[in-house]
Short mmCIF file of C-alpha atoms in Angstrom, two decimals:
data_model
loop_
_atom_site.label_atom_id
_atom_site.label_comp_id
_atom_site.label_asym_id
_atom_site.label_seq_id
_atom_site.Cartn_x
_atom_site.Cartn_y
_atom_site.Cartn_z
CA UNK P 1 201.31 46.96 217.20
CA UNK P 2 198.48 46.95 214.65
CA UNK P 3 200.97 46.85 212.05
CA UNK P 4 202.61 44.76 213.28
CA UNK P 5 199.60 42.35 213.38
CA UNK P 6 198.16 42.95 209.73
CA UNK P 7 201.38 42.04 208.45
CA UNK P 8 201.17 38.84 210.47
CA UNK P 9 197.80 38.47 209.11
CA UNK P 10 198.91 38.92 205.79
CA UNK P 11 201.79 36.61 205.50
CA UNK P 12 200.27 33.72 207.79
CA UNK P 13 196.35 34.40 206.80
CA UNK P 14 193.45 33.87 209.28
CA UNK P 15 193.46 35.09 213.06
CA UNK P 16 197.25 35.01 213.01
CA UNK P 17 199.17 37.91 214.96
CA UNK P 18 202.74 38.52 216.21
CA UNK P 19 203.69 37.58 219.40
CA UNK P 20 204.74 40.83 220.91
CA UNK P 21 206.24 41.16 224.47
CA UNK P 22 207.14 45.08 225.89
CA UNK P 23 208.14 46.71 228.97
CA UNK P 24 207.57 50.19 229.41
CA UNK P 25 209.96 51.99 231.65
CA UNK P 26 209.33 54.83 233.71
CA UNK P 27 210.72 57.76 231.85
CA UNK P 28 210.65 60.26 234.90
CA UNK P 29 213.70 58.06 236.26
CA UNK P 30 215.74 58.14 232.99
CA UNK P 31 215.40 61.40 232.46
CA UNK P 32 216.57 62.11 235.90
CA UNK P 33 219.66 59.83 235.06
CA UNK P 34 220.47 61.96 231.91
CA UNK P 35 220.13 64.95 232.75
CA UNK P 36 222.85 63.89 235.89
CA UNK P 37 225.40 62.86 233.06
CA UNK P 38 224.43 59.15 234.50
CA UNK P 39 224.49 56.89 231.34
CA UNK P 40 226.16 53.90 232.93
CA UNK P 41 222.79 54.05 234.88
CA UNK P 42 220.74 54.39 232.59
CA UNK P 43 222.32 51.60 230.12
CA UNK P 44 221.54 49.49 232.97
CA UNK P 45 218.63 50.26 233.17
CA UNK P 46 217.87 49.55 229.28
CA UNK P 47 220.16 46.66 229.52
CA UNK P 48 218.04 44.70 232.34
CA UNK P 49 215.24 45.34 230.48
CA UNK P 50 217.09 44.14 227.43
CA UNK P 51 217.83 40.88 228.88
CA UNK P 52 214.27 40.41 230.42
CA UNK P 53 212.81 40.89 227.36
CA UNK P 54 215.13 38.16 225.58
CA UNK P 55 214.29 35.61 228.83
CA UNK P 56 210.67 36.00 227.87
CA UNK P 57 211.66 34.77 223.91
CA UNK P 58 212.04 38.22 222.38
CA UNK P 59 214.19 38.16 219.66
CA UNK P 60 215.14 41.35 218.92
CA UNK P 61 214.18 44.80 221.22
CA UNK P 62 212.76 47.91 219.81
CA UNK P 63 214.12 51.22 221.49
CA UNK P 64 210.92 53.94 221.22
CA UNK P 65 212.88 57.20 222.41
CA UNK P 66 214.84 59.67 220.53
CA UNK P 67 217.69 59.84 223.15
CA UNK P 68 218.28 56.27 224.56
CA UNK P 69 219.82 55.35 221.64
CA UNK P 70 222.81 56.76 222.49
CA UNK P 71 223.48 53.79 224.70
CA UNK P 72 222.12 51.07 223.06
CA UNK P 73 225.51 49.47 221.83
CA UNK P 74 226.09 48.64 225.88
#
């Protein structure tokens, strides 16, 4: 996120940062859900999150896992 902030800082100037919103999942549950073969489950999962990230004003969501992608199209 500090990146994220200097380059707020640098484009707006002064005390400026980005207005960041997250939700951190708990991983032990997707995992569990992959390694069952359950991706329906866990796009769910990514997809609620998804859409209460985007009720809260997020425009855009930022996936941090190497295997979630997989099912970020649903």
């Amino acid at each position: 996120m500090n990146g994220i902030n200097k380059a707020v800082r640098d484009r707006l100037g002064g005390l400026h940062s980005g207005h960041i919103l997250m939700e951190s999942l708990d991983f032990e549950s997707i995992v569990a859900m992959q390694k069952a073969g359950d991706w329906d489950a866990a796009a769910d999962v990514l997809g609620n999150s998804a859409k209460h990230l985007s009720a809260g004003g997020a425009d855009c969501v930022l996936i941090c896992t190497n295997t979630m992608h997989i099912i970020a199209e649903e």
